[in-house]
mmCIF file of C-alpha atoms in Angstrom:
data_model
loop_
_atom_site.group_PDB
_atom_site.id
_atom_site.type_symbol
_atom_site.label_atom_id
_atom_site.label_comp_id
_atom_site.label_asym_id
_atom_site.label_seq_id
_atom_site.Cartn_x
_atom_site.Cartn_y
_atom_site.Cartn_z
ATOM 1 C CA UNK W 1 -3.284 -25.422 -12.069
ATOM 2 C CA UNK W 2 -1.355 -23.206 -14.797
ATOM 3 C CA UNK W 3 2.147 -22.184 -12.848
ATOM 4 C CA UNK W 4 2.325 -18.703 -12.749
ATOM 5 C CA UNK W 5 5.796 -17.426 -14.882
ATOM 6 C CA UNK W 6 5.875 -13.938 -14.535
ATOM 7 C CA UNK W 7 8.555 -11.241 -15.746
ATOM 8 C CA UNK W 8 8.356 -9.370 -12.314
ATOM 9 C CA UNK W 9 6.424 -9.547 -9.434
ATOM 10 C CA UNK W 10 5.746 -6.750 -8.303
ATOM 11 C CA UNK W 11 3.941 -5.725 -4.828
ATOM 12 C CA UNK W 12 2.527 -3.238 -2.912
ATOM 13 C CA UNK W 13 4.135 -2.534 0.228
ATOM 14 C CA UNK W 14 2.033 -1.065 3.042
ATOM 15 C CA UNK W 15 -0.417 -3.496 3.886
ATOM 16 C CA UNK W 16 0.455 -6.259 1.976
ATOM 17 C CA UNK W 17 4.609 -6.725 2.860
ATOM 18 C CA UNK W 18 4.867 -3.779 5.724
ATOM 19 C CA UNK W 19 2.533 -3.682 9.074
ATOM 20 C CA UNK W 20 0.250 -0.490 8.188
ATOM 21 C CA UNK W 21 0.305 0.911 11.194
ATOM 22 C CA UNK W 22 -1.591 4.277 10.719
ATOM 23 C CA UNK W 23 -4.866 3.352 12.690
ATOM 24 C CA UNK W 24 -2.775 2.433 15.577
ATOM 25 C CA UNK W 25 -0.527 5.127 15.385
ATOM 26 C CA UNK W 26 -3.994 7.521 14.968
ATOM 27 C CA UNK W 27 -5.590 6.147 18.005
ATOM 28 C CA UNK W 28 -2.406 6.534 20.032
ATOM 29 C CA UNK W 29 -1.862 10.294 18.905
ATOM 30 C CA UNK W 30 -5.850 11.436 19.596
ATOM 31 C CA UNK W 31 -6.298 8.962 22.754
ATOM 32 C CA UNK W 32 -6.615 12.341 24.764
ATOM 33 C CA UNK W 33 -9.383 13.966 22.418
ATOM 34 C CA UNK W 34 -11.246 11.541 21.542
ATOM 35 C CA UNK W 35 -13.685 9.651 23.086
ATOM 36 C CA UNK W 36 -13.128 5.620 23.081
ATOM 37 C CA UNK W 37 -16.377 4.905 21.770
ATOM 38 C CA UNK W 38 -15.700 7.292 18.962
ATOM 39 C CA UNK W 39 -11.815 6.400 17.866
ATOM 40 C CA UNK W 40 -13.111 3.534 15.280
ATOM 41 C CA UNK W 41 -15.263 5.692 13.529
ATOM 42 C CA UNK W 42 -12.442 8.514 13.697
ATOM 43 C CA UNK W 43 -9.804 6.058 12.294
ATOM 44 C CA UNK W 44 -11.949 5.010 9.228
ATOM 45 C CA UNK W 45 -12.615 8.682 8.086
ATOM 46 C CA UNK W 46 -8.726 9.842 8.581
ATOM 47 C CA UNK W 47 -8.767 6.586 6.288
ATOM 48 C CA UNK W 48 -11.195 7.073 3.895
ATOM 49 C CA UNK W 49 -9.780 11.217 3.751
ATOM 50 C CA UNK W 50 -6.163 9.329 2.613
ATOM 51 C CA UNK W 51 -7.622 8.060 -0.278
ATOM 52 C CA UNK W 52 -9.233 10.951 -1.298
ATOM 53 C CA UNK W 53 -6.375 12.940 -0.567
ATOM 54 C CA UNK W 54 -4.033 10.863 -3.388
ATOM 55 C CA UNK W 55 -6.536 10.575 -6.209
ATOM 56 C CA UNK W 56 -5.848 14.668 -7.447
ATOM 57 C CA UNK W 57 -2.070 16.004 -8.571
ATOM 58 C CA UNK W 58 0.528 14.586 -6.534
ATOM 59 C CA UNK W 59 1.588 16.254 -3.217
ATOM 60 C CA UNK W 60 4.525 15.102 -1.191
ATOM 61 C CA UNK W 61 2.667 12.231 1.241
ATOM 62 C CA UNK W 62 2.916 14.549 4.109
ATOM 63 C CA UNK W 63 0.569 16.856 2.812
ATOM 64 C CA UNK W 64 -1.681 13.942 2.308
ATOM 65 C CA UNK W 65 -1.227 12.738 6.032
ATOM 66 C CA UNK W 66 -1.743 16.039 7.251
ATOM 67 C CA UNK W 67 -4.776 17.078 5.143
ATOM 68 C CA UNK W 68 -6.514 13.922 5.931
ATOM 69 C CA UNK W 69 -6.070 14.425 9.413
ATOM 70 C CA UNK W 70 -6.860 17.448 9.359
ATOM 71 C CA UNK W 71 -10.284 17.159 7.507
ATOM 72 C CA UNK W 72 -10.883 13.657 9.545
ATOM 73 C CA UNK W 73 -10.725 16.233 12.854
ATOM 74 C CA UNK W 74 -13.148 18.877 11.270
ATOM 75 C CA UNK W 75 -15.057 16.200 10.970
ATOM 76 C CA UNK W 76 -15.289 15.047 13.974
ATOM 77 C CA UNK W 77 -15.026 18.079 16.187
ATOM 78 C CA UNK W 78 -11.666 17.096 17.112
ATOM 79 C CA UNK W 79 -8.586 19.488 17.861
ATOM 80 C CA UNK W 80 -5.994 19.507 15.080
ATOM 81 C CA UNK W 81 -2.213 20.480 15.510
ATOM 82 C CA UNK W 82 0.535 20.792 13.479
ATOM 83 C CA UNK W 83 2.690 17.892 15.588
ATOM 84 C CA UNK W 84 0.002 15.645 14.434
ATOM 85 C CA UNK W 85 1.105 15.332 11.353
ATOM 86 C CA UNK W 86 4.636 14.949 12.093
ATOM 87 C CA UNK W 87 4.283 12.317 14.527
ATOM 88 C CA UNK W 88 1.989 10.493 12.008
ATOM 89 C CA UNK W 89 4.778 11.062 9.165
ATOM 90 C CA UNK W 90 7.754 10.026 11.265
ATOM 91 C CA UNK W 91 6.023 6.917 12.053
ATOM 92 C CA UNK W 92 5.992 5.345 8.843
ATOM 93 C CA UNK W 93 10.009 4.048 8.034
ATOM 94 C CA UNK W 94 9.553 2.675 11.828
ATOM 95 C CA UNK W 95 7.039 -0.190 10.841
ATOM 96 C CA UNK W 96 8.111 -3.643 9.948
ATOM 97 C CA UNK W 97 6.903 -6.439 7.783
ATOM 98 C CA UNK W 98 4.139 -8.974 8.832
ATOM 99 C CA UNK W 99 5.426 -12.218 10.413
ATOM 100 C CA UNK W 100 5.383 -13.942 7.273
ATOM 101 C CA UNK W 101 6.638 -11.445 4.456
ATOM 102 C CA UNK W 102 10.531 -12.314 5.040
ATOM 103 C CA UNK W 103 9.759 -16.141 4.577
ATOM 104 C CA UNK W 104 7.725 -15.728 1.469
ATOM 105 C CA UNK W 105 9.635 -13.180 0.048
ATOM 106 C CA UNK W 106 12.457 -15.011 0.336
ATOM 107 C CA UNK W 107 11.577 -17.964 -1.594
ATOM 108 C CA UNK W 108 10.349 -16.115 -4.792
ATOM 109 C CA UNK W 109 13.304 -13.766 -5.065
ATOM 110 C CA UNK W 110 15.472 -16.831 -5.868
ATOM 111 C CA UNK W 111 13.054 -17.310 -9.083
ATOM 112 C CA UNK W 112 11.830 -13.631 -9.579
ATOM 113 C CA UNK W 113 12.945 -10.246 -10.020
ATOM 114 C CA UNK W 114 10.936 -8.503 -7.048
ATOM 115 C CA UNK W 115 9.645 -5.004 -7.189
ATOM 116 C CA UNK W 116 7.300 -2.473 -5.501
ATOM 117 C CA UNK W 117 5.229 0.084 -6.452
ATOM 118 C CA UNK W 118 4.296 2.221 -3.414
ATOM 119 C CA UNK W 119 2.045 5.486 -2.065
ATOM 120 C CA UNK W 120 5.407 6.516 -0.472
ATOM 121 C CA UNK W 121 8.203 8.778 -1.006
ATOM 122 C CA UNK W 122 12.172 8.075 -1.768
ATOM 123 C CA UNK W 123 13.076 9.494 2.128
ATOM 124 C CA UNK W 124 10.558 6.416 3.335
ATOM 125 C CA UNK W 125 11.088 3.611 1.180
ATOM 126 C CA UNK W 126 14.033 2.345 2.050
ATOM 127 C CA UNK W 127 13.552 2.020 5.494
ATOM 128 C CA UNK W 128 10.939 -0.277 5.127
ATOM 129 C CA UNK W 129 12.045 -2.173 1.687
ATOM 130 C CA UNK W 130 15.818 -2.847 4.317
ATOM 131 C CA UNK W 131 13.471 -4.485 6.539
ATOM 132 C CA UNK W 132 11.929 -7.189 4.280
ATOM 133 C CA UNK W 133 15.509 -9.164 4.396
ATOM 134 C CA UNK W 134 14.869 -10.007 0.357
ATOM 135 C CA UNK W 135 16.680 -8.819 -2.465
ATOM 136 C CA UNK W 136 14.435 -6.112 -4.816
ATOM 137 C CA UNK W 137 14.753 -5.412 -8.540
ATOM 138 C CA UNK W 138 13.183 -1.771 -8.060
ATOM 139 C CA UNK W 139 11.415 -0.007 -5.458
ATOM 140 C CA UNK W 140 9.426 2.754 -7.147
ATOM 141 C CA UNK W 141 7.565 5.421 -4.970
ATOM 142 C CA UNK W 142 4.560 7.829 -6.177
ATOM 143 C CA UNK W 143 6.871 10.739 -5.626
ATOM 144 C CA UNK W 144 8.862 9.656 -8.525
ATOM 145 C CA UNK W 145 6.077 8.763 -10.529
ATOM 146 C CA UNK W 146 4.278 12.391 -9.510
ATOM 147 C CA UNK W 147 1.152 10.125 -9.142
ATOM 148 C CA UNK W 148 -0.678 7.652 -6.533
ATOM 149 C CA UNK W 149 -2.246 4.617 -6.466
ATOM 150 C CA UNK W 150 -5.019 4.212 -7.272
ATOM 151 C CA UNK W 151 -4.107 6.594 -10.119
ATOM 152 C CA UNK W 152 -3.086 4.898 -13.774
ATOM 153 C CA UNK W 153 -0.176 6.834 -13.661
ATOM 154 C CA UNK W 154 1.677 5.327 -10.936
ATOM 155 C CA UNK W 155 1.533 1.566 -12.509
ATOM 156 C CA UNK W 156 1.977 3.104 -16.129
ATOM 157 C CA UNK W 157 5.524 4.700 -14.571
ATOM 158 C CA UNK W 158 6.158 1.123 -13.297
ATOM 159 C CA UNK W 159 5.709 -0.585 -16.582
ATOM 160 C CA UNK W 160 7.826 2.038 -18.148
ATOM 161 C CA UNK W 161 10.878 1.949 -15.971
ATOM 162 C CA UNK W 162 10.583 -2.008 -16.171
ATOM 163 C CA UNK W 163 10.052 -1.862 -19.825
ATOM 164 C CA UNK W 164 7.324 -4.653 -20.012
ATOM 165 C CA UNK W 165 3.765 -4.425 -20.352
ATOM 166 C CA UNK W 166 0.983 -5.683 -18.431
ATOM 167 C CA UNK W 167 0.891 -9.277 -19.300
ATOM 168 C CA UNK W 168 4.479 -9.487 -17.643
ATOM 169 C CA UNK W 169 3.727 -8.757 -14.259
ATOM 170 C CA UNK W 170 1.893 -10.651 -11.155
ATOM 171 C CA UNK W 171 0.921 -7.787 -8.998
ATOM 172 C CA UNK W 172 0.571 -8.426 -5.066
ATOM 173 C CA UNK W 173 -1.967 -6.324 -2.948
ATOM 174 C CA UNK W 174 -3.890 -6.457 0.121
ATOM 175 C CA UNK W 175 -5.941 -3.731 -1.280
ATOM 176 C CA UNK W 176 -8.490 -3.875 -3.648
ATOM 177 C CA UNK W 177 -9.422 -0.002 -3.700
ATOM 178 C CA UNK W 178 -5.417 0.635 -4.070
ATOM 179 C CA UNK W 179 -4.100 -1.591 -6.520
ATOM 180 C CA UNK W 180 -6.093 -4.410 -7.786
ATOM 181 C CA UNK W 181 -8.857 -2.834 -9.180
ATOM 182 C CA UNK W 182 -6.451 -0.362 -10.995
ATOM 183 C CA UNK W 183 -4.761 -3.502 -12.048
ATOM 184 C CA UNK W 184 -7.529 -4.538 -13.738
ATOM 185 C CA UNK W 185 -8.254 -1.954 -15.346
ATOM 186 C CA UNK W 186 -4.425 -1.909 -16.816
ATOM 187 C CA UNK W 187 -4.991 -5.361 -18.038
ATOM 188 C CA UNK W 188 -3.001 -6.859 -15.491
ATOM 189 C CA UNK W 189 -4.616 -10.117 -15.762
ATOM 190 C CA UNK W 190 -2.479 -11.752 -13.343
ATOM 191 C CA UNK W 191 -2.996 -10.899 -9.650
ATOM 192 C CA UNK W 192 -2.748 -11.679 -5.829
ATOM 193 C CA UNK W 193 -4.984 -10.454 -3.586
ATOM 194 C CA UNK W 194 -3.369 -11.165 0.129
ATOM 195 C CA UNK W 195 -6.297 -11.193 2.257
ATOM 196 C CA UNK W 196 -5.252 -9.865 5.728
ATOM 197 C CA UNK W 197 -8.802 -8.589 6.308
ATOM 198 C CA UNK W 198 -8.516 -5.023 5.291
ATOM 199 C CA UNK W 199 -11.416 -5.200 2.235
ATOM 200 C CA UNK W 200 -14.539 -7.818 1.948
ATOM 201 C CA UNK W 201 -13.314 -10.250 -1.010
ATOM 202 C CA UNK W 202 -14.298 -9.049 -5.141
ATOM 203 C CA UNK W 203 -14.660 -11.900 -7.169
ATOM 204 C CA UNK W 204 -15.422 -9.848 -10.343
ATOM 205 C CA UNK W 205 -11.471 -8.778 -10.062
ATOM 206 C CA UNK W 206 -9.971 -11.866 -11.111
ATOM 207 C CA UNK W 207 -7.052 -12.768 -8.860
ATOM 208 C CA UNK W 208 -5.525 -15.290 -6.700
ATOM 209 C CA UNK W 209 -5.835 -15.445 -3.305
ATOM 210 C CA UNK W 210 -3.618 -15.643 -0.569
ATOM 211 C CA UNK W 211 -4.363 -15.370 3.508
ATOM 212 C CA UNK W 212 -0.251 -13.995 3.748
ATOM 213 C CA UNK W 213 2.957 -14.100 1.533
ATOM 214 C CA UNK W 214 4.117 -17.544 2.408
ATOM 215 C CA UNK W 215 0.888 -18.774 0.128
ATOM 216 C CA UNK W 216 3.162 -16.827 -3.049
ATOM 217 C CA UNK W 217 5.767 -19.423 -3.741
ATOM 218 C CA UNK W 218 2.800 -22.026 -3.959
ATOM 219 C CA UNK W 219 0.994 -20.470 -6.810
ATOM 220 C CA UNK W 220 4.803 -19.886 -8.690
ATOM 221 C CA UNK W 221 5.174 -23.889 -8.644
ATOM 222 C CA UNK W 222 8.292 -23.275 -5.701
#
């Protein structure tokens, strides 16, 4: 197998590095107003309303939490209030990595310059990069590059503040709808799709799989 010698490796961090923790945090909030049999399909449209929520102008990620919600309660007949939001919001630089980001992480960073390109905003990021106990080149948020993933923009404001092109970078996602597909449409022909069960698997793609981050320093020869 060809050893993978990227530039930068760069990663997604919600998901893939941090614990998302939004569904949980979701059914916690709207336990009282909605029904058990209901919170799953609740949780996947206050999911699937985040996504559509980035892909227009940027907004400040609170606005996206609270618009999904929001719409996901319209939805769903559901009550919304303004605390909602907030609680959902001050959640987020609470969450911690997966059992086996530190381990992995720490490994490659003794090769690699790490970085991450994240949906999140300079107040969040880092809380959670502080908790990943490596060493990062660059964390760069979609606030400062006015755009999310899966938008071009965001990974064309990474490339530009690293000053490398596509062909330098291994790019790390759990999320194929997020980053990888993006990825591949930026000619990133190098990537890492961690599988932690979020998305079905996309051959057509083209990465490298991994089950967690402690499979990374195998594919980098360490």
């Amino acid at each position: 197998m060809t050893r993978l010698a990227p530039k930068y490796i760069t990663f997604d961090c919600y998901g893939t590095l941090i614990y998302f923790e939004m569904a949980p945090v979701a059914r916690r909030l709207y336990a009282d107003r909605v029904a058990a049999e209901r919170m799953d399909a609740f949780v996947e449209d206050f999911s699937a309303y985040r996504l559509d929520e980035v892909l227009g102008a940027w907004k400040p990620y609170k606005d996206v939490v609270a618009n999904a919600l929001i719409r996901t309660c319209k939805r769903n007949g559901v009550e919304y209030r303004d605390s909602d939001a907030d609680a959902v919001y001050a959640a987020v630089p609470t969450w911690g990595p997966h059992p086996d980001t530190v381990e992995g992480l720490a490994k490659v960073a003794k090769e690699f310059p790490l970085v991450i390109l994240s949906n999140s905003m300079k107040d969040l990021i880092p809380h959670s990069v502080a908790k990943l106990g490596a060493p990062f080149h660059a964390a760069y948020t979609a606030e400062e590059a006015q755009a999310y993933k899966p938008r071009m923009q965001a990974f064309e404001y990474m490339l530009d503040q690293l000053g490398c092109g596509p062909e330098d970078i291994l790019h790390c996602s759990s999320s194929f709808r997020y980053d990888l597909m993006t990825a591949h449409d930026m000619h990133i022909t190098n990537k890492v799709w961690v599988n932690r069960g979020h998305e079905p698997a996309n051959p057509y793609y083209g990465y490298h799989e991994i089950k967690d981050i402690r499979g990374l320093p195998g594919l980098l020869g360490l």
